[in-house]
Amino acid sequence: VILFYHSSEINTNMRVSWRQNPPTIIRAKFEGDPKKYIRVEQGEDGSAVISFVDKQSIAAKFGVTVGCEILAVNGQKVYGASDCLRKLVSCTKASNGGKVDVMISKGHRGKGYKYILIEKFDNNMIDPSSDVIDGLTLEETNDVVKIRRTPHVSSSNFHGHRLNEGDVICTISGIPINSIVWAKVALKVASGPLIPILTFNIWRKVKLMLLPFIRKGKKLSIFDG
């Protein structure tokens, strides 16, 4: 298997995939036993993907459908299907069957795309004249916003999220980002304790594409042009 990637092709495909039809963020309120109206399975990248929704359930009323991805439960990030169900059940019990806040991504995310969830921070930390946000240095080229330098201090909300230089900032709270100014606006208007940021990394995409071949033991030749 030989894979050819050209930077122009990558940028074009990337813009089409998340600008024309970006995933949206649903902030739902579940109540009652979640095991009775939804099922969650493990996604290929460790995400928690909904595989069944009772059409008469509270989840369906919020627009949740099969394929949606659960990102957080009551302000706590989820780490895969098992962790997601555990948090849904424990939070429901803690509220005596009451309402539980659930952050959900609806829409195709695609290989190479990943959500990071950062804590909401003081808007005064966002300098309108700077390309640095809480230690994260951004750059803007042809309506694409990328990470130029990751924060090196642990006090930054972006620290520890496995961000890489060159990662593209695609959406913030479901809002497509095409400039550093718009990224700052999206961060300022974001609601809730956690802010979902959709990022893209080409090597992450290549890794996920190659996994099926690697597992089958096939020989590969990879060229990045």
Coordinates of N, CA and C in Angstrom, one line a residue:
V1 N 0.9 -1.2 0.0 CA 0.0 0.0 0.0 C 0.9 1.2 0.0
I2 N 0.7 2.1 -0.9 CA 1.5 3.3 -1.0 C 0.5 4.5 -0.9
L3 N 0.8 5.4 0.1 CA 0.0 6.6 0.3 C 0.8 7.8 -0.1
F4 N 0.1 8.7 -0.9 CA 0.7 9.9 -1.3 C -0.1 11.1 -0.7
Y5 N 0.6 12.0 0.0 CA 0.0 13.2 0.5 C 0.7 14.4 0.1
H6 N 0.0 15.3 -0.5 CA 0.5 16.6 -0.8 C -0.1 17.7 0.0
S7 N 0.7 18.7 0.4 CA 0.1 19.7 1.4 C -1.1 20.4 0.8
S8 N -1.1 20.7 -0.5 CA -2.3 21.4 -1.1 C -3.5 20.5 -1.0
E9 N -3.4 19.2 -1.2 CA -4.5 18.3 -1.2 C -5.0 18.2 0.2
I10 N -4.1 18.1 1.2 CA -4.5 18.0 2.6 C -5.3 19.2 3.0
N11 N -4.8 20.4 2.7 CA -5.5 21.6 3.1 C -6.9 21.7 2.5
T12 N -7.0 21.3 1.2 CA -8.3 21.4 0.5 C -9.3 20.4 1.1
N13 N -8.9 19.1 1.3 CA -9.7 18.1 1.8 C -10.2 18.5 3.2
M14 N -9.2 19.1 4.0 CA -9.5 19.5 5.4 C -10.6 20.6 5.4
R15 N -10.5 21.5 4.5 CA -11.4 22.6 4.5 C -12.8 22.1 4.2
V16 N -12.9 21.2 3.2 CA -14.2 20.7 2.8 C -14.8 19.9 3.9
S17 N -14.1 19.1 4.6 CA -14.6 18.2 5.6 C -15.2 18.9 6.8
W18 N -14.5 19.9 7.3 CA -15.0 20.5 8.5 C -15.6 21.9 8.4
R19 N -15.5 22.5 7.2 CA -16.1 23.8 7.1 C -17.4 23.8 6.4
Q20 N -17.6 22.8 5.5 CA -18.9 22.7 4.9 C -19.9 22.0 5.8
N21 N -19.5 21.1 6.6 CA -20.4 20.3 7.4 C -19.7 20.0 8.7
P22 N -19.4 21.0 9.6 CA -18.7 20.7 10.8 C -19.6 20.0 11.8
P23 N -19.0 19.2 12.7 CA -19.8 18.6 13.8 C -20.3 19.7 14.7
T24 N -21.5 19.5 15.2 CA -22.1 20.5 16.1 C -22.0 20.0 17.5
I25 N -22.2 20.9 18.5 CA -22.1 20.5 19.9 C -23.5 20.6 20.5
I26 N -24.0 19.5 21.1 CA -25.3 19.5 21.8 C -25.0 19.4 23.3
R27 N -25.7 20.3 24.0 CA -25.6 20.2 25.4 C -26.9 19.8 25.9
A28 N -27.0 18.4 26.1 CA -28.3 17.8 26.5 C -28.4 17.6 28.0
K29 N -29.6 17.3 28.5 CA -29.8 17.0 29.9 C -30.5 15.6 29.9
F30 N -29.8 14.6 30.3 CA -30.3 13.3 30.4 C -31.0 13.1 31.8
E31 N -32.0 12.2 31.9 CA -32.5 11.9 33.2 C -33.1 10.5 33.1
G32 N -33.1 9.8 34.3 CA -33.5 8.4 34.4 C -32.3 7.5 34.1
D33 N -32.6 6.3 34.1 CA -31.5 5.3 33.8 C -31.1 5.3 32.4
P34 N -29.8 5.8 32.1 CA -29.4 5.9 30.7 C -29.3 4.6 30.0
K35 N -29.1 3.5 30.7 CA -28.9 2.2 30.1 C -30.2 1.8 29.4
K36 N -31.4 2.4 29.8 CA -32.6 2.0 29.2 C -32.9 2.7 27.9
Y37 N -32.2 3.7 27.5 CA -32.5 4.4 26.3 C -31.3 4.7 25.4
I38 N -30.1 4.5 25.8 CA -29.0 4.6 24.9 C -28.0 3.4 25.1
R39 N -27.2 3.2 24.1 CA -26.0 2.3 24.2 C -24.8 3.0 23.6
V40 N -23.7 2.7 24.3 CA -22.4 3.4 23.9 C -21.4 2.4 23.6
E41 N -20.7 2.5 22.5 CA -19.6 1.6 22.1 C -18.3 2.4 21.9
Q42 N -17.2 1.7 22.0 CA -15.9 2.3 21.9 C -15.5 2.6 20.4
G43 N -15.2 3.9 20.2 CA -14.7 4.3 18.8 C -13.3 3.8 18.6
E44 N -12.9 3.9 17.3 CA -11.5 3.4 17.0 C -10.4 4.2 17.6
D45 N -10.7 5.4 18.0 CA -9.7 6.3 18.6 C -9.9 6.5 20.1
G46 N -10.7 5.6 20.7 CA -11.0 5.6 22.1 C -12.1 6.5 22.5
S47 N -12.9 7.0 21.5 CA -14.0 7.8 21.8 C -15.2 7.0 22.3
A48 N -16.2 7.7 22.8 CA -17.5 7.1 23.3 C -18.6 7.4 22.3
V49 N -18.9 6.4 21.4 CA -19.9 6.6 20.4 C -21.2 6.0 20.7
I50 N -22.3 6.7 20.4 CA -23.6 6.2 20.7 C -24.0 5.2 19.6
S51 N -24.4 4.0 19.9 CA -24.8 3.0 18.9 C -26.3 2.7 18.9
F52 N -27.0 3.2 19.9 CA -28.5 3.0 19.9 C -29.1 4.2 20.7
V53 N -30.2 4.7 20.2 CA -31.0 5.7 20.9 C -32.5 5.4 20.8
D54 N -33.1 5.2 21.9 CA -34.6 5.1 21.9 C -35.2 6.4 21.4
K55 N -36.0 6.2 20.3 CA -36.6 7.4 19.7 C -37.6 8.2 20.5
Q56 N -38.0 7.5 21.6 CA -39.0 8.2 22.5 C -38.3 8.7 23.8
S57 N -37.0 8.7 23.8 CA -36.3 9.0 25.0 C -36.0 10.5 25.1
I58 N -35.5 10.9 26.3 CA -35.1 12.3 26.5 C -33.9 12.7 25.6
A59 N -33.0 11.7 25.3 CA -31.9 11.9 24.5 C -32.3 12.3 23.1
A60 N -33.3 11.5 22.5 CA -33.8 11.8 21.2 C -34.4 13.2 21.1
K61 N -35.0 13.6 22.1 CA -35.7 14.9 22.1 C -34.6 16.1 22.0
F62 N -33.4 15.8 22.4 CA -32.3 16.8 22.3 C -31.6 16.7 20.9
G63 N -32.1 15.8 20.1 CA -31.5 15.6 18.8 C -30.3 14.6 18.7
V64 N -30.2 13.8 19.8 CA -29.1 12.8 19.8 C -29.5 11.6 18.9
T65 N -28.6 11.2 18.1 CA -28.8 10.1 17.2 C -27.6 9.1 17.2
V66 N -27.8 8.0 16.5 CA -26.7 7.0 16.4 C -25.5 7.7 15.7
G67 N -24.3 7.4 16.3 CA -23.1 8.0 15.7 C -22.6 9.2 16.5
C68 N -23.5 9.8 17.3 CA -23.1 11.0 18.1 C -22.0 10.5 19.1
E69 N -21.1 11.4 19.5 CA -20.0 11.1 20.4 C -20.2 11.9 21.7
I70 N -20.2 11.2 22.8 CA -20.3 11.8 24.1 C -18.9 12.3 24.6
L71 N -18.8 13.6 24.8 CA -17.5 14.2 25.2 C -17.3 14.3 26.7
A72 N -18.4 14.7 27.4 CA -18.3 14.9 28.8 C -19.7 14.7 29.5
V73 N -19.6 14.4 30.8 CA -20.8 14.2 31.6 C -20.6 15.0 32.9
N74 N -21.6 15.9 33.1 CA -21.5 16.8 34.3 C -20.2 17.5 34.5
G75 N -19.6 18.0 33.3 CA -18.4 18.7 33.4 C -17.2 17.8 33.5
Q76 N -17.3 16.5 33.4 CA -16.2 15.6 33.5 C -15.9 14.9 32.1
K77 N -14.7 15.1 31.6 CA -14.4 14.4 30.3 C -14.5 12.9 30.4
V78 N -15.0 12.3 29.3 CA -15.1 10.8 29.3 C -13.9 10.2 28.5
Y79 N -13.5 9.1 29.0 CA -12.4 8.4 28.3 C -12.8 7.0 27.8
G80 N -13.6 7.0 26.7 CA -14.0 5.7 26.2 C -15.4 5.4 26.7
A81 N -15.9 4.3 26.1 CA -17.3 3.8 26.3 C -17.5 3.4 27.7
S82 N -16.7 2.6 28.3 CA -16.9 2.1 29.7 C -16.9 3.3 30.7
D83 N -15.9 4.2 30.5 CA -15.9 5.3 31.4 C -17.1 6.2 31.3
C84 N -17.6 6.4 30.1 CA -18.7 7.2 29.8 C -20.0 6.6 30.5
L85 N -20.2 5.3 30.3 CA -21.4 4.7 31.0 C -21.3 4.8 32.5
R86 N -20.1 4.6 33.0 CA -19.9 4.6 34.4 C -20.2 6.0 35.0
K87 N -19.8 7.0 34.3 CA -20.1 8.4 34.7 C -21.5 8.8 34.6
L88 N -22.2 8.3 33.5 CA -23.6 8.5 33.3 C -24.4 7.9 34.4
V89 N -24.1 6.7 34.8 CA -24.8 6.0 35.8 C -24.6 6.6 37.2
S90 N -23.3 6.9 37.5 CA -23.0 7.4 38.8 C -23.6 8.8 39.0
C91 N -23.5 9.7 38.0 CA -24.1 11.0 38.1 C -25.6 11.0 38.2
T92 N -26.2 10.0 37.5 CA -27.7 9.9 37.6 C -28.1 9.4 39.0
K93 N -27.4 8.5 39.5 CA -27.7 8.0 40.9 C -27.5 9.2 41.9
A94 N -26.4 9.9 41.7 CA -26.1 11.1 42.6 C -27.2 12.1 42.6
S95 N -27.9 12.2 41.5 CA -28.9 13.2 41.3 C -30.3 12.6 41.6
N96 N -30.3 11.3 42.1 CA -31.6 10.6 42.3 C -32.5 10.5 41.1
G97 N -31.8 10.2 40.0 CA -32.6 10.1 38.7 C -32.9 11.4 38.1
G98 N -32.3 12.5 38.6 CA -32.5 13.8 38.1 C -31.7 14.1 36.8
K99 N -31.7 15.4 36.4 CA -31.0 15.7 35.2 C -29.5 15.7 35.3
V100 N -28.9 15.2 34.2 CA -27.4 15.1 34.1 C -27.0 15.8 32.8
D101 N -26.0 16.8 33.0 CA -25.6 17.5 31.8 C -24.6 16.6 31.0
V102 N -24.9 16.5 29.7 CA -24.1 15.7 28.8 C -23.7 16.5 27.6
M103 N -22.4 16.6 27.3 CA -21.9 17.3 26.1 C -21.7 16.3 25.0
I104 N -22.3 16.6 23.9 CA -22.3 15.6 22.7 C -21.8 16.3 21.5
S105 N -21.1 15.6 20.7 CA -20.7 16.0 19.3 C -21.5 15.3 18.3
K106 N -22.2 16.0 17.4 CA -23.1 15.4 16.4 C -22.5 15.7 15.0
G107 N -22.3 14.7 14.2 CA -21.8 14.9 12.9 C -20.5 14.1 12.7
H108 N -20.1 13.9 11.5 CA -18.9 13.1 11.2 C -17.7 13.9 11.5
R109 N -16.8 13.2 12.3 CA -15.6 13.8 12.8 C -14.4 13.5 11.8
G110 N -14.3 12.3 11.4 CA -13.3 11.9 10.5 C -12.0 11.5 11.1
K111 N -11.1 10.8 10.4 CA -9.8 10.4 10.9 C -8.9 11.6 11.0
G112 N -8.1 11.6 12.0 CA -7.1 12.7 12.2 C -7.7 13.9 13.0
Y113 N -9.0 13.9 13.2 CA -9.6 14.9 14.0 C -9.8 14.4 15.5
K114 N -9.5 15.3 16.4 CA -9.6 15.0 17.8 C -10.1 16.2 18.6
Y115 N -11.0 15.9 19.6 CA -11.4 16.9 20.5 C -10.5 17.0 21.7
I116 N -10.2 18.2 22.1 CA -9.6 18.5 23.5 C -10.7 19.3 24.2
L117 N -10.7 19.1 25.5 CA -11.7 19.8 26.4 C -10.9 20.6 27.4
I118 N -10.9 21.9 27.3 CA -10.2 22.8 28.2 C -11.2 23.4 29.2
E119 N -10.7 23.8 30.3 CA -11.6 24.4 31.3 C -11.8 25.9 30.9
K120 N -13.0 26.4 31.1 CA -13.3 27.8 30.8 C -12.4 28.7 31.7
F121 N -11.8 29.7 31.0 CA -10.9 30.5 31.8 C -11.4 32.0 31.7
D122 N -10.7 32.8 32.5 CA -11.1 34.2 32.6 C -10.9 34.9 31.2
N123 N -11.9 35.6 30.7 CA -11.8 36.2 29.4 C -10.7 37.3 29.4
N124 N -10.4 37.8 30.6 CA -9.3 38.9 30.6 C -8.0 38.3 30.2
M125 N -7.8 37.0 30.2 CA -6.6 36.4 29.8 C -6.4 36.4 28.2
I126 N -7.5 36.8 27.5 CA -7.4 36.8 26.1 C -7.1 38.2 25.6
D127 N -5.9 38.4 25.1 CA -5.4 39.7 24.6 C -5.8 39.9 23.2
P128 N -6.6 40.8 22.8 CA -7.1 41.0 21.4 C -6.0 41.3 20.4
S129 N -4.8 41.8 20.9 CA -3.7 42.2 20.1 C -2.6 41.2 20.0
S130 N -2.8 40.1 20.6 CA -1.7 39.0 20.6 C -2.2 37.8 19.9
D131 N -1.2 37.0 19.4 CA -1.5 35.7 18.8 C -1.3 34.6 19.8
V132 N -1.1 34.9 21.1 CA -0.9 34.0 22.2 C -2.2 33.9 23.0
I133 N -2.7 32.7 23.3 CA -3.8 32.6 24.2 C -3.5 31.6 25.3
D134 N -3.3 32.1 26.5 CA -3.0 31.3 27.6 C -1.8 30.4 27.4
G135 N -0.8 31.0 26.8 CA 0.5 30.2 26.5 C 0.5 29.5 25.2
L136 N -0.6 29.4 24.5 CA -0.7 28.7 23.2 C -0.5 29.7 22.1
T137 N 0.5 29.6 21.3 CA 0.8 30.5 20.2 C 0.2 30.0 18.9
L138 N -0.6 30.9 18.2 CA -1.3 30.5 17.0 C -0.7 31.2 15.8
E139 N -0.9 30.7 14.6 CA -0.6 31.4 13.4 C -1.7 31.1 12.4
E140 N -1.9 32.1 11.5 CA -3.0 32.1 10.6 C -2.5 32.2 9.2
T141 N -2.9 31.2 8.3 CA -2.4 31.2 6.9 C -3.6 30.7 6.0
N142 N -4.0 31.5 5.1 CA -5.0 31.2 4.1 C -6.3 30.7 4.8
D143 N -6.7 31.4 5.8 CA -7.9 31.1 6.6 C -7.9 29.9 7.4
V144 N -6.7 29.4 7.6 CA -6.4 28.2 8.5 C -5.6 28.6 9.7
V145 N -6.1 28.3 10.9 CA -5.4 28.6 12.1 C -4.7 27.4 12.7
K146 N -3.4 27.5 12.9 CA -2.6 26.4 13.3 C -1.9 26.7 14.6
I147 N -1.4 25.7 15.3 CA -0.6 25.9 16.5 C 0.8 26.1 16.1
R148 N 1.4 27.2 16.5 CA 2.8 27.5 16.2 C 3.7 27.0 17.3
R149 N 3.2 27.2 18.5 CA 4.0 26.8 19.7 C 3.1 26.4 20.8
T150 N 3.3 25.2 21.4 CA 2.5 24.7 22.5 C 3.0 25.4 23.8
P151 N 2.1 25.5 24.8 CA 2.5 26.1 26.1 C 3.5 25.2 26.9
H152 N 4.5 25.8 27.6 CA 5.5 25.0 28.3 C 5.3 25.2 29.8
V153 N 4.2 25.8 30.2 CA 3.9 26.0 31.7 C 2.7 25.1 32.0
S154 N 2.8 24.5 33.1 CA 1.7 23.6 33.5 C 0.4 24.3 33.9
S155 N 0.6 25.6 34.2 CA -0.6 26.4 34.6 C -1.5 26.8 33.4
S156 N -1.1 26.6 32.2 CA -1.9 26.8 31.0 C -3.0 25.8 30.9
N157 N -4.2 26.2 30.6 CA -5.3 25.3 30.4 C -5.1 24.4 29.2
F158 N -4.2 24.7 28.3 CA -3.9 23.9 27.1 C -2.8 22.9 27.4
H159 N -2.1 23.0 28.5 CA -1.0 22.1 28.8 C -1.5 20.7 29.1
G160 N -0.8 19.7 28.6 CA -1.2 18.3 28.9 C -2.2 17.7 28.0
H161 N -2.6 18.4 26.9 CA -3.6 17.8 26.0 C -3.0 17.2 24.8
R162 N -1.8 16.9 24.8 CA -1.1 16.3 23.6 C -1.3 17.1 22.3
L163 N -1.2 18.4 22.5 CA -1.2 19.2 21.3 C 0.1 19.2 20.6
N164 N 0.2 19.4 19.3 CA 1.4 19.4 18.6 C 1.5 20.7 17.7
E165 N 2.7 21.1 17.5 CA 2.9 22.3 16.6 C 2.5 21.8 15.2
G166 N 1.7 22.7 14.6 CA 1.1 22.4 13.3 C -0.3 21.9 13.3
D167 N -0.8 21.5 14.5 CA -2.2 21.1 14.6 C -3.1 22.2 14.2
V168 N -4.2 21.9 13.5 CA -5.1 22.9 13.0 C -6.3 23.0 14.1
I169 N -6.6 24.2 14.4 CA -7.8 24.5 15.2 C -9.0 24.6 14.3
C170 N -9.8 23.6 14.3 CA -11.0 23.5 13.3 C -12.2 24.2 13.9
T171 N -12.7 23.8 15.0 CA -13.9 24.4 15.6 C -13.6 24.6 17.1
I172 N -14.3 25.6 17.7 CA -14.4 25.8 19.1 C -15.8 25.9 19.5
S173 N -16.3 25.0 20.4 CA -17.7 24.9 20.7 C -18.6 24.7 19.5
G174 N -18.1 24.1 18.5 CA -18.9 23.9 17.3 C -18.8 25.0 16.3
I175 N -18.1 26.1 16.6 CA -18.0 27.2 15.7 C -16.7 27.0 14.8
P176 N -16.9 27.0 13.5 CA -15.7 26.9 12.6 C -14.8 28.1 12.8
I177 N -13.5 27.8 12.8 CA -12.5 28.8 13.0 C -11.7 29.1 11.8
N178 N -11.7 30.4 11.3 CA -10.9 30.7 10.1 C -9.9 31.9 10.4
S179 N -9.8 32.3 11.6 CA -8.9 33.4 12.0 C -8.6 33.3 13.5
I180 N -7.5 33.9 13.9 CA -7.2 34.0 15.3 C -8.2 34.9 16.0
V181 N -8.6 35.9 15.4 CA -9.6 36.8 16.0 C -10.9 36.0 16.3
W182 N -11.3 35.2 15.3 CA -12.6 34.4 15.5 C -12.4 33.3 16.6
A183 N -11.1 32.8 16.7 CA -10.9 31.8 17.8 C -11.0 32.5 19.1
K184 N -10.6 33.7 19.3 CA -10.7 34.4 20.5 C -12.2 34.7 20.9
V185 N -13.0 35.1 19.8 CA -14.4 35.3 20.0 C -15.1 34.1 20.5
A186 N -14.8 33.0 19.8 CA -15.4 31.7 20.2 C -15.1 31.3 21.6
L187 N -13.9 31.5 22.0 CA -13.5 31.2 23.4 C -14.2 32.1 24.4
K188 N -14.4 33.3 24.1 CA -15.0 34.3 25.0 C -16.5 33.9 25.2
V189 N -17.2 33.5 24.1 CA -18.6 33.3 24.2 C -19.0 31.9 24.6
A190 N -18.0 31.0 24.7 CA -18.2 29.6 25.1 C -18.8 29.5 26.5
S191 N -19.8 28.6 26.6 CA -20.5 28.4 27.9 C -20.1 27.1 28.5
G192 N -20.4 26.9 29.8 CA -20.2 25.7 30.4 C -18.8 25.6 31.0
P193 N -18.5 24.6 31.9 CA -17.2 24.4 32.5 C -16.1 24.0 31.6
L194 N -16.5 23.3 30.5 CA -15.5 22.8 29.6 C -15.8 23.3 28.2
I195 N -14.7 23.6 27.4 CA -14.8 24.1 26.1 C -14.3 23.1 25.1
P196 N -15.1 22.5 24.2 CA -14.6 21.5 23.2 C -13.9 22.2 22.0
I197 N -12.7 21.8 21.8 CA -12.0 22.3 20.6 C -11.6 21.1 19.7
L198 N -12.0 21.2 18.5 CA -11.8 20.2 17.5 C -10.5 20.5 16.8
T199 N -9.5 19.6 16.8 CA -8.2 19.8 16.2 C -7.9 18.8 15.1
F200 N -7.0 19.1 14.2 CA -6.7 18.1 13.1 C -5.2 18.0 13.0
N201 N -4.7 16.7 12.9 CA -3.3 16.4 12.7 C -3.2 15.4 11.6
I202 N -2.4 15.6 10.6 CA -2.4 14.7 9.4 C -1.7 13.4 9.8
W203 N -0.7 13.4 10.7 CA -0.1 12.2 11.1 C -1.0 11.3 12.0
R204 N -1.9 11.9 12.7 CA -2.9 11.2 13.4 C -3.8 10.4 12.5
K205 N -4.1 11.1 11.4 CA -5.0 10.5 10.3 C -4.3 9.3 9.7
V206 N -3.0 9.5 9.3 CA -2.2 8.4 8.7 C -2.1 7.2 9.6
K207 N -1.9 7.4 10.9 CA -1.8 6.3 11.9 C -3.1 5.5 11.9
L208 N -4.2 6.2 11.9 CA -5.5 5.5 12.0 C -5.8 4.7 10.7
M209 N -5.4 5.3 9.6 CA -5.6 4.7 8.3 C -4.7 3.4 8.2
L210 N -3.5 3.4 8.8 CA -2.6 2.3 8.6 C -2.9 1.2 9.6
L211 N -3.6 1.4 10.7 CA -3.8 0.4 11.7 C -4.3 -0.9 11.2
P212 N -5.4 -0.9 10.3 CA -5.9 -2.1 9.8 C -4.9 -3.0 9.1
F213 N -4.0 -2.3 8.3 CA -3.0 -3.0 7.5 C -1.9 -3.5 8.4
I214 N -1.5 -2.7 9.5 CA -0.5 -3.2 10.4 C -0.9 -4.4 11.1
R215 N -2.2 -4.4 11.5 CA -2.7 -5.6 12.3 C -2.8 -6.8 11.4
K216 N -2.9 -6.6 10.1 CA -2.9 -7.8 9.2 C -1.5 -8.2 8.8
G217 N -0.5 -7.5 9.2 CA 0.9 -7.8 8.9 C 1.3 -7.5 7.5
K218 N 0.6 -6.6 6.8 CA 1.0 -6.2 5.4 C 2.2 -5.3 5.4
K219 N 3.0 -5.4 4.3 CA 4.1 -4.5 4.2 C 3.6 -3.1 3.6
L220 N 4.2 -2.1 4.1 CA 3.7 -0.8 3.7 C 4.9 0.1 3.2
S221 N 4.6 1.0 2.2 CA 5.5 2.0 1.8 C 4.8 3.3 1.9
I222 N 5.3 4.2 2.7 CA 4.6 5.5 2.9 C 5.4 6.7 2.4
F223 N 4.9 7.5 1.6 CA 5.6 8.7 1.1 C 4.7 9.9 1.4
D224 N 5.3 10.9 2.0 CA 4.6 12.2 2.2 C 5.3 13.2 1.4
G225 N 4.5 13.7 0.3 CA 5.1 14.6 -0.6 C 4.9 16.0 -0.3

